[in-house]
Amino acid sequence: MTNRLARLLNLVPYLVARPEGVPIAEIASDFDVSAAQIQADLTMLWMCGLPGYGPGDLIDIAFDADAVRVLFAAGMDRPVRLAAHEALALSVALRVLDDTPGVGDRAAIASALDKLAAAAGEAPADVTVRDTVADPGAERYAALVASGHAARITYYSASRDTTSERVVDPIEIVASDGHAYLRAWCRTAGEIRQFRIDRIDGCAELDEPSEPLRLTNQPAPTAFLESELPRIELLLGPGAKGVTDTYPCEAVTGEPDGRRRVTMRVRDLDWARRFVLGLGGEAEVVAPAELRDSVRQTARAALARYAAAA
């Protein structure tokens, strides 16, 4: 997603600098992606532009035979200087990351804040962020992850109302809803688990190394675990235009019937079911089949209740 955003931001000035037009194959070669990916990127750029998002506000791209030209760049053909409120919003977001254990490189965040001040033309307002994560032990477990050692923990499970002792191989610290969690390979369960830090009653670092990647045969995890979230694919009608403006989407393409095909990541399929039902007849589930069946069953049950009430 990050690579695509960088490519989208560079595509418009790249095309503006070549007013005679550039073949799609040449663009794909210059950006080191497939022609199909460039076509998807250009389709997304058609939906981007200035506030108002009406005719004359959106980026306008022309296709002449196999060549691509930009007719209206919506200001993306020149360097953009951040406004004071934009610099403040980014500064707050970075400081939240800095205050959240295990989700960011402190040195990289400090460097980004310095670059943000330079880009804004002045230092953004100093904002202090407190209590992003309520667990005071989060820093201790972040240090445990950095140590590369396994640990023996005593953990209270609220769902089972039991306390157990287990050996874990720490992977990372993740934060959610004001709590910090130790994500680790649990040797007792034989799988990756997340342990809420304020429910760890005891922890002893072991001399043996932590080897969760060798044990699970998995690639190195990312801080936000986006690749582990369920992916859904929807067909959206005109009444659901706001979805792509509000939620991060991996891909958005136009359909011949005027609808848009959207691919996005969701927290879980139960949330996705409620989300789709909330869109009414403006959303059709393409994939996965499990979500499609769940939406259909819930809708039928609701109609049955309405019929019984009538």
mmCIF file of N, CA and C in Angstrom, residues 195-255:
data_model
loop_
_atom_site.group_PDB
_atom_site.id
_atom_site.type_symbol
_atom_site.label_atom_id
_atom_site.label_comp_id
_atom_site.label_asym_id
_atom_site.label_seq_id
_atom_site.Cartn_x
_atom_site.Cartn_y
_atom_site.Cartn_z
ATOM 1 N N PHE A 195 -1.205 -11.741 24.231
ATOM 2 C CA PHE A 195 -1.420 -11.700 25.669
ATOM 3 C C PHE A 195 -1.555 -10.240 26.111
ATOM 4 N N ARG A 196 -2.708 -9.914 26.689
ATOM 5 C CA ARG A 196 -2.885 -8.541 27.170
ATOM 6 C C ARG A 196 -1.935 -8.305 28.331
ATOM 7 N N ILE A 197 -1.134 -7.265 28.234
ATOM 8 C CA ILE A 197 -0.027 -7.081 29.167
ATOM 9 C C ILE A 197 -0.492 -6.870 30.602
ATOM 10 N N ASP A 198 -1.621 -6.189 30.799
ATOM 11 C CA ASP A 198 -2.060 -5.976 32.181
ATOM 12 C C ASP A 198 -2.623 -7.251 32.808
ATOM 13 N N ARG A 199 -2.694 -8.360 32.033
ATOM 14 C CA ARG A 199 -3.150 -9.638 32.580
ATOM 15 C C ARG A 199 -1.990 -10.629 32.738
ATOM 16 N N ILE A 200 -0.771 -10.176 32.444
ATOM 17 C CA ILE A 200 0.405 -11.005 32.703
ATOM 18 C C ILE A 200 0.823 -10.766 34.146
ATOM 19 N N ASP A 201 0.624 -11.772 35.006
ATOM 20 C CA ASP A 201 0.895 -11.621 36.443
ATOM 21 C C ASP A 201 2.371 -11.772 36.774
ATOM 22 N N GLY A 202 3.125 -12.464 35.921
ATOM 23 C CA GLY A 202 4.548 -12.641 36.174
ATOM 24 C C GLY A 202 5.278 -12.957 34.892
ATOM 25 N N CYS A 203 6.536 -12.524 34.832
ATOM 26 C CA CYS A 203 7.321 -12.761 33.623
ATOM 27 C C CYS A 203 8.786 -12.925 34.009
ATOM 28 N N ALA A 204 9.397 -14.012 33.525
ATOM 29 C CA ALA A 204 10.824 -14.251 33.772
ATOM 30 C C ALA A 204 11.510 -14.476 32.428
ATOM 31 N N GLU A 205 12.473 -13.617 32.128
ATOM 32 C CA GLU A 205 13.225 -13.764 30.877
ATOM 33 C C GLU A 205 14.146 -14.979 30.979
ATOM 34 N N LEU A 206 14.172 -15.805 29.926
ATOM 35 C CA LEU A 206 14.994 -17.010 29.904
ATOM 36 C C LEU A 206 16.303 -16.759 29.161
ATOM 37 N N ASP A 207 17.279 -17.615 29.421
ATOM 38 C CA ASP A 207 18.569 -17.475 28.746
ATOM 39 C C ASP A 207 18.506 -17.933 27.295
ATOM 40 N N GLU A 208 17.566 -18.801 26.960
ATOM 41 C CA GLU A 208 17.501 -19.337 25.602
ATOM 42 C C GLU A 208 16.935 -18.298 24.633
ATOM 43 N N PRO A 209 17.370 -18.332 23.369
ATOM 44 C CA PRO A 209 16.902 -17.336 22.407
ATOM 45 C C PRO A 209 15.444 -17.565 21.999
ATOM 46 N N SER A 210 14.790 -16.487 21.647
ATOM 47 C CA SER A 210 13.431 -16.562 21.104
ATOM 48 C C SER A 210 13.530 -16.829 19.605
ATOM 49 N N GLU A 211 12.835 -17.860 19.138
ATOM 50 C CA GLU A 211 12.913 -18.226 17.725
ATOM 51 C C GLU A 211 11.521 -18.442 17.134
ATOM 52 N N PRO A 212 10.640 -17.449 17.231
ATOM 53 C CA PRO A 212 9.267 -17.653 16.736
ATOM 54 C C PRO A 212 9.204 -17.834 15.231
ATOM 55 N N LEU A 213 10.101 -17.190 14.479
ATOM 56 C CA LEU A 213 10.019 -17.294 13.025
ATOM 57 C C LEU A 213 10.442 -18.679 12.556
ATOM 58 N N ARG A 214 11.445 -19.265 13.204
ATOM 59 C CA ARG A 214 11.857 -20.620 12.824
ATOM 60 C C ARG A 214 10.769 -21.632 13.206
ATOM 61 N N LEU A 215 10.139 -21.414 14.363
ATOM 62 C CA LEU A 215 9.139 -22.378 14.835
ATOM 63 C C LEU A 215 7.876 -22.343 13.986
ATOM 64 N N THR A 216 7.481 -21.168 13.550
ATOM 65 C CA THR A 216 6.230 -21.045 12.803
ATOM 66 C C THR A 216 6.430 -21.045 11.308
ATOM 67 N N ASN A 217 7.690 -20.936 10.842
ATOM 68 C CA ASN A 217 7.986 -20.890 9.412
ATOM 69 C C ASN A 217 7.224 -19.755 8.735
ATOM 70 N N GLN A 218 7.163 -18.601 9.396
ATOM 71 C CA GLN A 218 6.438 -17.453 8.876
ATOM 72 C C GLN A 218 7.418 -16.332 8.578
ATOM 73 N N PRO A 219 7.060 -15.427 7.634
ATOM 74 C CA PRO A 219 7.911 -14.272 7.386
ATOM 75 C C PRO A 219 7.851 -13.309 8.556
ATOM 76 N N ALA A 220 8.824 -12.424 8.616
ATOM 77 C CA ALA A 220 8.865 -11.443 9.702
ATOM 78 C C ALA A 220 7.577 -10.640 9.746
ATOM 79 N N PRO A 221 6.967 -10.449 10.927
ATOM 80 C CA PRO A 221 5.701 -9.751 11.033
ATOM 81 C C PRO A 221 5.868 -8.254 10.861
ATOM 82 N N THR A 222 4.775 -7.567 10.529
ATOM 83 C CA THR A 222 4.767 -6.117 10.447
ATOM 84 C C THR A 222 4.046 -5.573 11.659
ATOM 85 N N ALA A 223 4.312 -4.306 11.967
ATOM 86 C CA ALA A 223 3.773 -3.745 13.199
ATOM 87 C C ALA A 223 2.252 -3.737 13.211
ATOM 88 N N PHE A 224 1.615 -3.433 12.084
ATOM 89 C CA PHE A 224 0.176 -3.286 12.070
ATOM 90 C C PHE A 224 -0.547 -4.539 11.579
ATOM 91 N N LEU A 225 0.213 -5.565 11.141
ATOM 92 C CA LEU A 225 -0.366 -6.855 10.779
ATOM 93 C C LEU A 225 -1.449 -6.730 9.723
ATOM 94 N N GLU A 226 -1.328 -5.771 8.822
ATOM 95 C CA GLU A 226 -2.380 -5.571 7.838
ATOM 96 C C GLU A 226 -2.568 -6.788 6.952
ATOM 97 N N SER A 227 -1.444 -7.485 6.623
ATOM 98 C CA SER A 227 -1.551 -8.630 5.727
ATOM 99 C C SER A 227 -2.335 -9.780 6.348
ATOM 100 N N GLU A 228 -2.534 -9.765 7.677
ATOM 101 C CA GLU A 228 -3.280 -10.832 8.330
ATOM 102 C C GLU A 228 -4.776 -10.536 8.395
ATOM 103 N N LEU A 229 -5.192 -9.329 8.045
ATOM 104 C CA LEU A 229 -6.602 -8.977 8.104
ATOM 105 C C LEU A 229 -7.348 -9.582 6.918
ATOM 106 N N PRO A 230 -8.629 -9.965 7.115
ATOM 107 C CA PRO A 230 -9.404 -10.536 6.005
ATOM 108 C C PRO A 230 -9.566 -9.527 4.866
ATOM 109 N N ARG A 231 -9.499 -10.022 3.639
ATOM 110 C CA ARG A 231 -9.707 -9.185 2.459
ATOM 111 C C ARG A 231 -11.102 -9.459 1.910
ATOM 112 N N ILE A 232 -11.847 -8.396 1.610
ATOM 113 C CA ILE A 232 -13.170 -8.559 1.003
ATOM 114 C C ILE A 232 -13.225 -7.799 -0.312
ATOM 115 N N GLU A 233 -14.134 -8.235 -1.188
ATOM 116 C CA GLU A 233 -14.328 -7.580 -2.479
ATOM 117 C C GLU A 233 -15.813 -7.276 -2.636
ATOM 118 N N LEU A 234 -16.133 -6.021 -2.927
ATOM 119 C CA LEU A 234 -17.516 -5.568 -3.025
ATOM 120 C C LEU A 234 -17.764 -4.880 -4.360
ATOM 121 N N LEU A 235 -19.015 -4.906 -4.791
ATOM 122 C CA LEU A 235 -19.486 -4.060 -5.891
ATOM 123 C C LEU A 235 -20.358 -2.978 -5.270
ATOM 124 N N LEU A 236 -19.981 -1.713 -5.459
ATOM 125 C CA LEU A 236 -20.669 -0.593 -4.817
ATOM 126 C C LEU A 236 -21.426 0.236 -5.833
ATOM 127 N N GLY A 237 -22.671 0.586 -5.494
ATOM 128 C CA GLY A 237 -23.476 1.456 -6.323
ATOM 129 C C GLY A 237 -23.172 2.918 -6.066
ATOM 130 N N PRO A 238 -23.807 3.828 -6.812
ATOM 131 C CA PRO A 238 -23.534 5.271 -6.663
ATOM 132 C C PRO A 238 -23.796 5.786 -5.251
ATOM 133 N N GLY A 239 -24.761 5.192 -4.556
ATOM 134 C CA GLY A 239 -25.083 5.653 -3.215
ATOM 135 C C GLY A 239 -24.028 5.344 -2.178
ATOM 136 N N ALA A 240 -23.054 4.511 -2.535
ATOM 137 C CA ALA A 240 -21.985 4.146 -1.597
ATOM 138 C C ALA A 240 -20.667 4.801 -1.985
ATOM 139 N N LYS A 241 -20.722 5.931 -2.658
ATOM 140 C CA LYS A 241 -19.512 6.623 -3.101
ATOM 141 C C LYS A 241 -18.593 6.971 -1.942
ATOM 142 N N GLY A 242 -19.181 7.280 -0.787
ATOM 143 C CA GLY A 242 -18.375 7.712 0.354
ATOM 144 C C GLY A 242 -17.480 6.632 0.936
ATOM 145 N N VAL A 243 -17.721 5.367 0.580
ATOM 146 C CA VAL A 243 -16.906 4.283 1.146
ATOM 147 C C VAL A 243 -15.443 4.454 0.780
ATOM 148 N N THR A 244 -15.160 4.739 -0.493
ATOM 149 C CA THR A 244 -13.769 4.857 -0.925
ATOM 150 C C THR A 244 -13.116 6.132 -0.415
ATOM 151 N N ASP A 245 -13.913 7.112 0.004
ATOM 152 C CA ASP A 245 -13.352 8.331 0.581
ATOM 153 C C ASP A 245 -13.047 8.159 2.063
ATOM 154 N N THR A 246 -13.734 7.201 2.703
ATOM 155 C CA THR A 246 -13.648 7.052 4.158
ATOM 156 C C THR A 246 -12.751 5.908 4.594
ATOM 157 N N TYR A 247 -12.735 4.826 3.819
ATOM 158 C CA TYR A 247 -12.007 3.617 4.216
ATOM 159 C C TYR A 247 -10.846 3.343 3.267
ATOM 160 N N PRO A 248 -9.698 2.877 3.793
ATOM 161 C CA PRO A 248 -8.570 2.527 2.922
ATOM 162 C C PRO A 248 -8.947 1.352 2.021
ATOM 163 N N CYS A 249 -8.673 1.479 0.729
ATOM 164 C CA CYS A 249 -8.997 0.433 -0.231
ATOM 165 C C CYS A 249 -7.730 0.001 -0.960
ATOM 166 N N GLU A 250 -7.583 -1.299 -1.172
ATOM 167 C CA GLU A 250 -6.424 -1.802 -1.896
ATOM 168 C C GLU A 250 -6.569 -1.581 -3.392
ATOM 169 N N ALA A 251 -7.808 -1.641 -3.904
ATOM 170 C CA ALA A 251 -8.036 -1.449 -5.341
ATOM 171 C C ALA A 251 -9.454 -0.956 -5.554
ATOM 172 N N VAL A 252 -9.620 -0.050 -6.513
ATOM 173 C CA VAL A 252 -10.932 0.466 -6.903
ATOM 174 C C VAL A 252 -10.968 0.521 -8.425
ATOM 175 N N THR A 253 -11.888 -0.193 -9.031
ATOM 176 C CA THR A 253 -12.003 -0.193 -10.491
ATOM 177 C C THR A 253 -13.452 0.024 -10.896
ATOM 178 N N GLY A 254 -13.650 0.657 -12.036
ATOM 179 C CA GLY A 254 -14.989 0.900 -12.548
ATOM 180 C C GLY A 254 -15.536 -0.311 -13.290
ATOM 181 N N GLU A 255 -16.863 -0.489 -13.196
ATOM 182 C CA GLU A 255 -17.546 -1.567 -13.901
ATOM 183 C C GLU A 255 -18.396 -0.981 -15.021
#
